């Protein structure tokens, strides 16, 4: 049975996908269409875009699959305000007339069963608003499937990354929280997932990491990777006492080490004032080092406990905390793990993949054999709005079609140029994987300064990343046996130690410890990008390029020709390729 279904994530980093015959045929995040980074809320613009772009009408769609049992209604500004409120005392909140924040704090003190009843009463209203949101797109009356937030994280990781549809897998999910849960362990086999452990909301490693990120003056739920990037700089001597404090917040449950359990009285989403008290005199790099070490230590313990309990050594993972590539590296290097992979862009943006796959499998278990993720180039073509872009920028940009665009890009990179590439279908998710990327020669140590000056304004301590041909992976990277072959790390979800050839990709490694969050580029899934790197290798003897996302600092990655031309005009970028069209600035 072939069904076309729509998957919708209506919460954080909201998104839409189209399912057909086991595969995700199209997917896009609201942030890309609406040009609002990390958008939280119903993805109205992405949904309208998807329906029009794919030529879908309501009669083509058999069902809509949502990403949560209870659709979140929080806005991004309310979400961030909660972090600030968290630093204030209850008395301060009441005194300042901030009744909503105070009520929320008091709500958390109610007994859990009463909270659940009150939440369920609220959920009814939320579901109603989803009906209205769907009706606005002509989708009223379609069957709506709801699966829980963490079952969607688990299903998306399992169906996309599993070694084989019939082998047994351990499926781990870990995030800040969703549908009253912040971590799960499933056993999966033949398409069927069985929940064996569920950590309820309030015992969340993700929340602790997010609250520390906020404490350090950065944006929670977005900038956690900046702490991860800073962590290697920290002196272990000063990390140790801060790590000890964090160990007092959360651990595995001594009665069941597949669960997390907090050791402090308040829930992990309410530790703002505790953090202020405990870390007031701790230097920023020591705290970054401590929270990263804490995350790695706890995740490794948890994974080991799950393997020890089940004896299953094929492990796949999803949920926002697994965006932490340094923790993934520590897990991948465990001696007892045989197979370990992480869903690309495993935050809430990929929840719809899990929901449509769960619905497809529930409708027909034979779908198990066809459900897979071939690659993540799932968005619109670069040439979308090309004619409009040519018209809008005719006075400022020249457009010259090239016979061998891949070769021309490689030549320019070898000459030391920085080249923006907007080609083929847009990558889905957080990482630019060559199709919406800014490329450069990573052996050129001045290139980081040049890219930062031209476009990125990246934080000074954050490394760039390399992309290399699959054939060159062993030359540059120390690859643990657990990282899957032949689909070897195409999505930048793993970090690796580098070999003594690291000077070839110097600007794409972490300057302090030489690790690299590498993209390994395969000719069958990214043929043109692979051809660029291979050609660059022929010229220079180094088949590796620096790959950074093509976006203005603080803005979403470009979606199509129009966005690409816009960013080019607002920056000092000199070379842009839209598919095989070389775009330059008119004098
Ligand atoms: Fe989540």
Coordinates of C-alpha atoms and ligand atoms in Angstrom, one line a residue:
X1 CA 0.0 0.0 0.0
X2 CA 1.4 3.4 -1.0
X3 CA 0.3 6.4 1.0
X4 CA 1.1 10.1 0.7
X5 CA 1.2 11.5 4.2
X6 CA 2.2 14.9 5.6
X7 CA 4.4 15.0 8.7
X8 CA 4.3 18.2 10.7
X9 CA 6.4 19.3 13.7
X10 CA 4.3 22.0 15.3
X11 CA 6.8 22.9 18.1
X12 CA 10.5 23.9 18.3
X13 CA 12.3 24.3 15.0
X14 CA 9.1 23.4 13.2
X15 CA 9.1 21.6 9.9
X16 CA 7.1 19.7 7.3
X17 CA 7.8 16.5 5.4
X18 CA 6.1 14.5 2.7
X19 CA 6.1 10.7 2.9
X20 CA 5.5 8.5 -0.1
X21 CA 6.3 4.8 -0.4
X22 CA 8.7 4.4 2.5
X23 CA 10.8 7.5 1.7
X24 CA 10.7 11.1 2.7
X25 CA 10.2 12.8 -0.6
X26 CA 10.4 16.4 0.5
X27 CA 11.1 18.2 3.8
X28 CA 11.7 21.8 4.8
X29 CA 11.9 23.8 8.1
X30 CA 9.8 26.8 8.8
X31 CA 12.9 28.8 9.5
X32 CA 14.1 28.5 5.9
X33 CA 10.8 29.6 4.3
X34 CA 9.9 32.2 6.8
X35 CA 13.6 33.3 7.2
X36 CA 13.2 33.2 11.0
X37 CA 16.0 31.2 12.6
X38 CA 14.9 28.3 14.9
X39 CA 11.3 29.2 14.6
X40 CA 9.0 27.8 17.3
X41 CA 5.3 27.3 16.5
X42 CA 3.0 25.9 13.7
X43 CA 4.9 25.9 10.4
X44 CA 2.4 27.8 8.3
X45 CA 4.8 29.1 5.7
X46 CA 6.6 25.8 5.3
X47 CA 3.3 23.9 5.0
X48 CA 1.9 26.3 2.3
X49 CA 5.3 26.2 0.5
X50 CA 5.4 22.4 0.6
X51 CA 1.8 22.0 -0.7
X52 CA 2.5 24.4 -3.6
X53 CA 6.0 23.2 -4.4
X54 CA 5.0 19.5 -4.4
X55 CA 1.7 20.2 -6.2
X56 CA -0.3 18.5 -3.4
X57 CA -4.0 19.1 -2.9
X58 CA -5.9 17.7 0.1
X59 CA -7.3 14.8 -1.9
X60 CA -3.7 13.6 -2.5
X61 CA -3.0 13.3 1.2
X62 CA -4.2 10.3 3.2
X63 CA -3.3 11.5 6.6
X64 CA -1.5 14.2 8.6
X65 CA 1.0 13.0 11.3
X66 CA 1.8 15.3 14.2
X67 CA 5.0 15.2 16.3
X68 CA 3.5 15.4 19.8
X69 CA 0.6 14.0 21.8
X70 CA 0.1 17.5 23.1
X71 CA 1.0 20.2 20.6
X72 CA 3.2 22.8 22.2
X73 CA 1.8 26.4 22.1
X74 CA 4.8 28.3 23.4
X75 CA 6.3 31.0 21.2
X76 CA 10.0 31.6 20.9
X77 CA 9.9 34.8 22.9
X78 CA 8.0 33.1 25.7
X79 CA 10.4 30.2 25.6
X80 CA 13.4 32.5 26.0
X81 CA 11.6 34.7 28.6
X82 CA 11.2 31.6 30.8
X83 CA 15.0 31.3 31.1
X84 CA 15.2 34.8 32.3
X85 CA 12.3 34.3 34.8
X86 CA 14.1 31.3 36.1
X87 CA 16.9 33.5 37.5
X88 CA 14.4 35.4 39.6
X89 CA 13.0 34.3 43.0
X90 CA 9.3 33.6 43.4
X91 CA 9.0 36.7 45.5
X92 CA 10.7 38.8 42.8
X93 CA 8.3 37.5 40.2
X94 CA 5.2 38.2 42.3
X95 CA 6.6 41.6 43.3
X96 CA 7.3 42.5 39.7
X97 CA 3.7 41.5 38.7
X98 CA 5.0 38.7 36.6
X99 CA 2.0 36.5 37.5
X100 CA 2.3 34.0 34.6
X101 CA 5.9 33.1 35.5
X102 CA 5.0 32.9 39.2
X103 CA 2.0 30.7 38.4
X104 CA 4.2 28.4 36.3
X105 CA 6.7 28.1 39.2
X106 CA 3.9 27.2 41.6
X107 CA 2.4 24.8 39.1
X108 CA 5.7 22.8 39.2
X109 CA 5.2 22.4 43.0
X110 CA 1.9 20.6 42.6
X111 CA 1.9 16.8 43.0
X112 CA 2.7 15.0 39.6
X113 CA -0.8 13.3 39.1
X114 CA -2.6 16.7 39.6
X115 CA -0.2 18.4 37.1
X116 CA -0.9 15.7 34.6
X117 CA -4.7 16.1 34.9
X118 CA -4.4 19.8 34.5
X119 CA -2.1 19.5 31.5
X120 CA -4.5 17.0 29.8
X121 CA -7.3 19.5 30.3
X122 CA -5.1 22.1 28.5
X123 CA -4.2 19.7 25.7
X124 CA -7.8 19.5 24.5
X125 CA -7.7 23.2 23.7
X126 CA -4.3 22.8 22.0
X127 CA -5.5 20.1 19.7
X128 CA -8.4 22.3 18.7
X129 CA -6.0 25.0 17.6
X130 CA -4.2 22.5 15.5
X131 CA -7.5 21.6 13.7
X132 CA -7.8 25.3 13.0
X133 CA -4.2 25.6 11.7
X134 CA -4.8 22.6 9.3
X135 CA -8.1 24.0 8.2
X136 CA -6.3 27.2 7.2
X137 CA -4.5 25.1 4.5
X138 CA -7.6 23.3 3.3
X139 CA -6.6 20.2 5.3
X140 CA -9.6 20.1 7.6
X141 CA -11.2 16.7 8.0
X142 CA -8.1 14.6 7.1
X143 CA -7.2 11.8 9.5
X144 CA -4.7 13.1 12.1
X145 CA -2.2 10.7 13.7
X146 CA -0.5 11.7 16.9
X147 CA 2.6 9.9 18.3
X148 CA 4.5 10.9 21.3
X149 CA 7.4 13.2 21.0
X150 CA 10.0 10.6 22.1
X151 CA 8.6 7.8 20.0
X152 CA 9.0 10.1 17.1
X153 CA 12.7 10.8 18.0
X154 CA 13.2 7.1 18.3
X155 CA 11.4 6.1 15.1
X156 CA 13.2 8.7 13.1
X157 CA 16.6 7.5 14.3
X158 CA 15.7 3.9 14.0
X159 CA 14.2 3.8 10.6
X160 CA 16.7 6.2 9.1
X161 CA 20.0 4.9 10.6
X162 CA 19.5 1.2 11.4
X163 CA 22.0 -1.3 10.1
X164 CA 19.4 -3.7 8.7
X165 CA 15.6 -3.7 8.8
X166 CA 15.6 -7.1 10.5
X167 CA 18.5 -6.8 13.0
X168 CA 17.9 -5.9 16.6
X169 CA 18.8 -2.3 17.6
X170 CA 19.0 -0.3 20.8
X171 CA 17.3 3.1 20.2
X172 CA 18.2 5.9 22.5
X173 CA 16.6 9.3 22.7
X174 CA 17.7 12.3 24.8
X175 CA 16.5 15.9 24.7
X176 CA 15.4 18.8 26.9
X177 CA 11.9 17.3 27.0
X178 CA 8.8 16.7 25.1
X179 CA 5.4 15.1 26.0
X180 CA 6.5 14.8 29.6
X181 CA 9.6 12.8 28.8
X182 CA 13.3 13.6 28.4
X183 CA 15.0 10.3 27.6
X184 CA 13.9 6.9 26.4
X185 CA 15.5 3.5 25.6
X186 CA 13.7 1.3 23.0
X187 CA 14.5 -2.1 21.6
X188 CA 13.6 -2.3 18.0
X189 CA 13.4 -5.2 15.6
X190 CA 11.6 -5.8 12.3
X191 CA 10.1 -2.3 12.4
X192 CA 8.6 -2.8 15.9
X193 CA 9.9 -0.6 18.8
X194 CA 9.4 -1.6 22.4
X195 CA 9.9 1.0 25.1
X196 CA 12.0 -0.4 27.9
X197 CA 12.8 2.8 29.8
X198 CA 11.3 6.3 30.0
X199 CA 12.8 9.2 32.0
X200 CA 10.0 11.7 32.9
X201 CA 10.3 15.4 32.4
X202 CA 12.4 17.2 35.1
X203 CA 15.4 14.9 35.1
X204 CA 16.9 16.3 31.9
X205 CA 20.5 16.5 30.9
X206 CA 19.4 18.6 28.0
X207 CA 17.8 21.1 30.3
X208 CA 20.9 21.4 32.4
X209 CA 23.0 22.0 29.3
X210 CA 20.5 24.6 28.1
X211 CA 20.4 26.4 31.4
X212 CA 24.2 26.6 31.6
X213 CA 24.2 27.9 28.0
X214 CA 21.8 30.7 29.1
X215 CA 23.8 31.4 32.2
X216 CA 26.8 32.0 30.0
X217 CA 25.0 34.7 28.1
X218 CA 24.2 32.6 25.0
X219 CA 20.9 31.5 23.5
X220 CA 19.6 28.3 25.0
X221 CA 18.3 25.6 22.6
X222 CA 20.6 27.0 20.0
X223 CA 24.1 27.8 21.2
X224 CA 24.9 24.7 23.2
X225 CA 27.4 23.8 20.5
X226 CA 29.4 26.9 21.4
X227 CA 30.0 25.6 24.9
X228 CA 31.0 22.3 23.3
X229 CA 33.5 24.1 21.0
X230 CA 34.9 26.0 24.0
X231 CA 35.3 23.0 26.2
X232 CA 38.6 21.7 24.9
X233 CA 40.3 25.0 25.9
X234 CA 39.4 24.6 29.6
X235 CA 42.1 23.6 32.1
X236 CA 41.1 20.2 33.6
X237 CA 42.3 21.5 37.0
X238 CA 39.6 24.1 37.1
X239 CA 37.0 21.9 35.3
X240 CA 37.2 19.3 38.1
X241 CA 35.5 21.2 40.9
X242 CA 32.7 22.5 38.6
X243 CA 32.1 19.0 37.2
X244 CA 31.8 17.8 40.8
X245 CA 29.0 20.3 41.4
X246 CA 27.1 19.2 38.3
X247 CA 27.5 15.5 39.3
X248 CA 25.4 16.5 42.3
X249 CA 22.5 17.6 40.1
X250 CA 21.8 14.5 38.0
X251 CA 22.9 10.9 37.7
X252 CA 21.6 7.6 36.5
X253 CA 18.9 6.1 38.7
X254 CA 20.7 3.7 41.1
X255 CA 17.6 1.5 41.0
X256 CA 17.5 1.5 37.2
X257 CA 20.5 2.8 35.3
X258 CA 18.5 3.1 32.1
X259 CA 16.8 6.1 33.7
X260 CA 18.1 9.5 34.7
X261 CA 17.3 10.8 38.1
X262 CA 17.9 14.3 39.6
X263 CA 19.6 14.6 42.9
X264 CA 18.3 18.1 43.6
X265 CA 14.8 18.9 44.8
X266 CA 13.7 21.1 42.0
X267 CA 13.2 20.0 38.4
X268 CA 16.1 20.5 36.0
X269 CA 14.1 23.2 34.1
X270 CA 14.2 25.3 37.3
X271 CA 17.9 25.4 38.2
X272 CA 18.6 29.0 37.2
X273 CA 19.0 30.3 40.7
X274 CA 21.0 27.3 41.7
X275 CA 23.4 27.8 38.8
X276 CA 23.8 31.5 39.8
X277 CA 24.7 30.5 43.3
X278 CA 27.0 27.5 42.5
X279 CA 28.9 29.0 39.5
X280 CA 29.1 32.7 40.3
X281 CA 32.9 32.5 40.7
X282 CA 33.6 29.9 38.0
X283 CA 35.3 31.1 34.9
X284 CA 33.4 30.8 31.6
X285 CA 35.7 28.2 30.0
X286 CA 35.9 26.0 33.1
X287 CA 32.1 25.9 33.2
X288 CA 31.9 25.1 29.5
X289 CA 34.4 22.3 30.0
X290 CA 32.5 21.1 33.0
X291 CA 29.1 20.9 31.4
X292 CA 30.5 19.2 28.4
X293 CA 32.5 16.7 30.5
X294 CA 29.3 16.1 32.6
X295 CA 27.3 15.4 29.4
X296 CA 29.9 13.0 28.0
X297 CA 30.3 11.1 31.3
X298 CA 26.6 10.7 31.9
X299 CA 25.7 9.7 28.3
X300 CA 28.6 7.2 28.1
X301 CA 27.4 5.6 31.4
X302 CA 23.9 5.5 30.2
X303 CA 24.8 3.9 26.8
X304 CA 27.0 1.3 28.6
X305 CA 24.2 0.5 31.0
X306 CA 21.7 0.0 28.1
X307 CA 24.1 -2.3 26.3
X308 CA 24.9 -4.3 29.4
X309 CA 21.1 -4.7 30.2
X310 CA 20.1 -5.8 26.7
X311 CA 23.2 -7.3 25.2
X312 CA 22.4 -5.3 22.0
X313 CA 25.4 -3.6 20.4
X314 CA 23.7 -2.0 17.4
X315 CA 22.9 1.5 18.7
X316 CA 21.1 4.4 17.0
X317 CA 20.3 7.7 18.6
X318 CA 18.2 10.8 18.3
X319 CA 16.9 13.8 20.2
X320 CA 18.6 17.2 20.5
X321 CA 21.3 16.2 23.0
X322 CA 22.8 13.9 20.4
X323 CA 23.6 16.9 18.3
X324 CA 26.6 17.0 20.6
X325 CA 29.3 15.5 18.4
X326 CA 31.9 15.3 21.1
X327 CA 29.6 13.1 23.2
X328 CA 28.9 11.1 20.1
X329 CA 32.6 10.6 19.6
X330 CA 33.0 9.3 23.2
X331 CA 30.1 6.8 22.6
X332 CA 31.4 5.7 19.2
X333 CA 34.8 4.9 20.8
X334 CA 33.3 2.6 23.5
X335 CA 34.9 -0.9 23.0
X336 CA 31.6 -2.7 23.5
X337 CA 29.6 -0.8 20.8
X338 CA 29.6 -2.5 17.5
X339 CA 27.5 -0.1 15.4
X340 CA 26.6 3.4 16.3
X341 CA 24.9 6.1 14.3
X342 CA 23.0 9.3 15.0
X343 CA 20.1 10.7 13.0
X344 CA 21.2 13.8 11.0
X345 CA 19.8 16.9 12.5
X346 CA 18.3 14.9 15.4
X347 CA 16.6 17.9 17.1
X348 CA 12.8 18.4 16.9
X349 CA 13.0 19.3 13.2
X350 CA 13.2 15.5 12.3
X351 CA 10.3 14.5 14.5
X352 CA 7.9 14.4 11.4
X353 CA 10.1 11.7 9.9
X354 CA 9.4 9.5 12.9
X355 CA 5.7 10.2 12.9
X356 CA 5.1 9.4 9.2
X357 CA 7.2 6.3 9.5
X358 CA 5.3 5.1 12.6
X359 CA 2.0 5.7 10.8
X360 CA 3.2 3.8 7.7
X361 CA 4.4 0.8 9.7
X362 CA 1.2 0.8 11.8
X363 CA -0.9 0.7 8.6
X364 CA 1.2 -2.0 7.0
X365 CA 4.1 -3.8 8.7
X366 CA 5.5 -4.7 5.3
X367 CA 6.5 -1.0 5.0
X368 CA 9.4 -2.0 7.3
X369 CA 11.3 -3.2 4.2
X370 CA 10.9 0.0 2.3
X371 CA 11.3 2.7 5.0
X372 CA 14.8 4.2 4.8
X373 CA 16.6 7.6 4.5
X374 CA 18.7 7.7 1.4
X375 CA 20.1 11.2 2.0
X376 CA 19.0 14.5 3.4
X377 CA 18.9 16.6 0.2
X378 CA 15.2 16.8 0.7
X379 CA 14.4 20.5 0.2
X380 CA 13.7 22.7 -2.9
X381 CA 16.0 23.0 -5.8
X382 CA 18.6 25.8 -5.9
X383 CA 17.0 27.1 -9.1
X384 CA 13.7 27.8 -7.4
X385 CA 13.0 31.5 -7.9
X386 CA 16.1 31.7 -10.3
X387 CA 14.3 33.8 -12.9
X388 CA 13.0 36.1 -10.2
X389 CA 16.5 36.4 -8.8
X390 CA 18.0 37.2 -12.2
X391 CA 15.5 39.9 -12.6
X392 CA 15.8 41.4 -9.1
X393 CA 19.6 41.5 -9.2
X394 CA 20.2 42.2 -12.9
X395 CA 21.8 45.5 -12.1
X396 CA 24.2 44.2 -9.5
X397 CA 25.1 40.6 -10.5
X398 CA 26.3 38.8 -13.6
X399 CA 25.1 35.3 -14.3
X400 CA 27.4 33.1 -16.5
X401 CA 26.6 29.5 -17.3
X402 CA 29.6 27.2 -17.1
X403 CA 30.2 24.0 -19.1
X404 CA 32.1 22.5 -16.1
X405 CA 30.9 24.3 -13.0
X406 CA 32.3 21.6 -10.6
X407 CA 35.8 22.0 -12.2
X408 CA 35.5 25.8 -12.2
X409 CA 34.7 25.8 -8.4
X410 CA 37.7 23.5 -7.8
X411 CA 40.0 25.8 -9.8
X412 CA 38.8 28.8 -7.8
X413 CA 39.3 27.1 -4.5
X414 CA 42.8 26.0 -5.5
X415 CA 43.5 29.6 -6.4
X416 CA 42.6 30.6 -2.8
X417 CA 39.1 31.9 -3.5
X418 CA 36.1 31.5 -1.1
X419 CA 33.2 30.1 -3.1
X420 CA 29.5 30.0 -2.1
X421 CA 27.7 27.0 -3.6
X422 CA 23.9 26.9 -3.9
X423 CA 23.2 23.8 -6.0
X424 CA 20.8 21.0 -6.3
X425 CA 18.3 20.3 -3.5
X426 CA 18.7 22.0 -0.1
X427 CA 19.8 19.9 2.8
X428 CA 17.2 19.3 5.5
X429 CA 18.3 20.2 9.0
X430 CA 21.0 22.1 10.9
X431 CA 24.1 21.2 8.8
X432 CA 25.0 22.5 5.4
X433 CA 26.3 19.5 3.4
X434 CA 27.7 21.1 0.3
X435 CA 24.6 22.2 -1.4
X436 CA 24.1 25.4 0.6
X437 CA 27.7 25.9 1.7
X438 CA 30.6 28.3 1.6
X439 CA 33.7 26.5 0.5
X440 CA 37.4 27.2 0.8
X441 CA 40.8 25.5 0.9
X442 CA 41.3 24.2 4.5
X443 CA 45.1 24.1 4.3
X444 CA 45.1 27.9 3.9
X445 CA 45.4 29.2 7.5
X446 CA 44.3 32.7 6.4
X447 CA 41.0 31.4 5.0
X448 CA 39.2 31.5 8.4
X449 CA 39.9 35.2 8.8
X450 CA 38.8 35.8 5.2
X451 CA 35.5 33.9 5.6
X452 CA 34.7 35.6 8.8
X453 CA 35.4 39.0 7.2
X454 CA 33.3 38.2 4.2
X455 CA 30.2 36.6 5.7
X456 CA 30.3 34.5 8.8
X457 CA 31.5 36.6 11.8
X458 CA 31.9 33.3 13.6
X459 CA 32.8 33.3 17.3
X460 CA 36.5 33.3 17.5
X461 CA 36.9 30.0 19.4
X462 CA 34.6 28.0 17.1
X463 CA 36.1 25.6 14.6
X464 CA 35.0 25.2 10.9
X465 CA 34.4 21.8 9.5
X466 CA 35.9 19.8 6.6
X467 CA 34.3 17.8 3.8
X468 CA 36.3 15.1 2.1
X469 CA 35.8 12.4 -0.4
X470 CA 35.0 9.0 1.0
X471 CA 38.2 7.6 -0.5
X472 CA 40.3 10.2 1.5
X473 CA 38.5 9.5 4.9
X474 CA 41.1 7.1 6.2
X475 CA 43.9 9.4 5.2
X476 CA 42.7 12.2 7.4
X477 CA 40.6 10.6 10.1
X478 CA 40.9 8.0 12.8
X479 CA 37.7 6.1 12.3
X480 CA 36.4 3.9 15.1
X481 CA 35.1 0.6 13.9
X482 CA 31.5 1.4 15.2
X483 CA 30.9 4.2 12.7
X484 CA 28.9 2.6 10.0
X485 CA 30.3 1.6 6.6
X486 CA 29.8 2.0 3.7
X487 CA 27.5 5.0 4.7
X488 CA 30.5 6.6 6.5
X489 CA 29.5 9.8 8.3
X490 CA 27.8 11.8 5.5
X491 CA 25.9 14.1 7.8
X492 CA 28.5 15.7 10.2
X493 CA 27.0 13.9 13.2
X494 CA 30.3 12.4 14.3
X495 CA 33.6 14.0 15.3
X496 CA 36.9 12.3 14.8
X497 CA 40.6 12.5 15.8
X498 CA 42.7 13.5 12.8
X499 CA 45.8 11.8 11.5
X500 CA 49.3 13.3 11.0
X501 CA 48.0 14.6 7.7
X502 CA 45.9 17.2 9.6
X503 CA 47.7 20.1 8.1
X504 CA 45.8 19.4 4.8
X505 CA 42.6 20.3 6.6
X506 CA 44.0 22.6 9.3
X507 CA 41.3 25.3 9.1
X508 CA 38.6 22.6 9.4
X509 CA 39.8 21.1 12.7
X510 CA 39.4 22.2 16.3
X511 CA 42.6 24.3 16.8
X512 CA 43.2 23.0 20.3
X513 CA 42.7 19.2 20.0
X514 CA 42.8 18.6 16.3
X515 CA 39.4 16.9 16.1
X516 CA 37.2 17.4 13.1
X517 CA 33.4 17.3 12.7
X518 CA 33.9 15.8 9.2
X519 CA 31.4 15.4 6.4
X520 CA 32.4 12.3 4.3
X521 CA 31.1 12.9 0.8
X522 CA 29.9 9.9 -1.2
X523 CA 29.6 10.0 -5.0
X524 CA 26.2 8.2 -5.0
X525 CA 24.4 10.6 -2.7
X526 CA 26.2 13.9 -3.5
X527 CA 27.7 13.5 -6.9
X528 CA 28.3 17.1 -7.9
X529 CA 29.8 18.1 -4.5
X530 CA 31.9 14.9 -4.6
X531 CA 33.1 15.9 -8.0
X532 CA 34.1 19.4 -6.8
X533 CA 36.2 17.9 -3.9
X534 CA 37.7 15.1 -6.1
X535 CA 38.7 17.7 -8.7
X536 CA 40.2 19.9 -6.0
X537 CA 42.2 16.9 -4.9
X538 CA 43.5 16.3 -8.4
X539 CA 44.8 19.8 -8.5
X540 CA 46.2 20.1 -5.0
X541 CA 46.8 16.5 -3.8
X542 CA 44.3 17.2 -1.0
X543 CA 40.8 15.9 -1.6
X544 CA 39.3 17.9 1.3
X545 CA 37.6 21.3 1.4
X546 CA 36.4 23.6 4.2
X547 CA 32.6 23.5 4.4
X548 CA 30.7 26.2 6.2
X549 CA 26.9 26.9 6.1
X550 CA 25.9 29.6 3.6
X551 CA 24.1 32.1 5.7
X552 CA 24.5 35.5 7.3
X553 CA 25.6 35.3 10.9
X554 CA 22.5 34.7 13.0
X555 CA 20.2 34.0 10.0
X556 CA 19.0 30.7 8.6
X557 CA 20.9 29.0 5.8
X558 CA 19.9 30.2 2.3
X559 CA 17.1 28.2 0.6
X560 CA 17.3 29.1 -3.1
X561 CA 18.6 31.4 -5.8
X562 CA 16.8 34.4 -4.4
X563 CA 18.2 34.0 -0.9
X564 CA 21.7 33.2 -2.3
X565 CA 21.8 36.4 -4.4
X566 CA 20.5 38.5 -1.5
X567 CA 23.3 37.2 0.8
X568 CA 25.9 37.7 -1.9
X569 CA 24.9 41.4 -2.2
X570 CA 25.0 41.9 1.6
X571 CA 28.4 40.4 2.0
X572 CA 31.9 40.5 0.4
X573 CA 31.4 37.1 -1.3
X574 CA 32.9 37.3 -4.8
X575 CA 32.0 33.9 -6.3
X576 CA 28.6 32.2 -6.1
X577 CA 27.5 29.1 -8.1
X578 CA 23.8 28.5 -8.5
X579 CA 23.9 25.0 -10.0
X580 CA 26.1 25.6 -13.1
X581 CA 25.7 29.4 -13.2
X582 CA 28.7 31.4 -11.9
X583 CA 27.4 34.6 -10.3
X584 CA 29.8 37.5 -9.8
X585 CA 29.3 41.1 -8.8
X586 CA 29.2 43.8 -11.5
X587 CA 31.9 46.4 -11.1
Ligands
LIG1 FE1 12.7 16.8 21.4

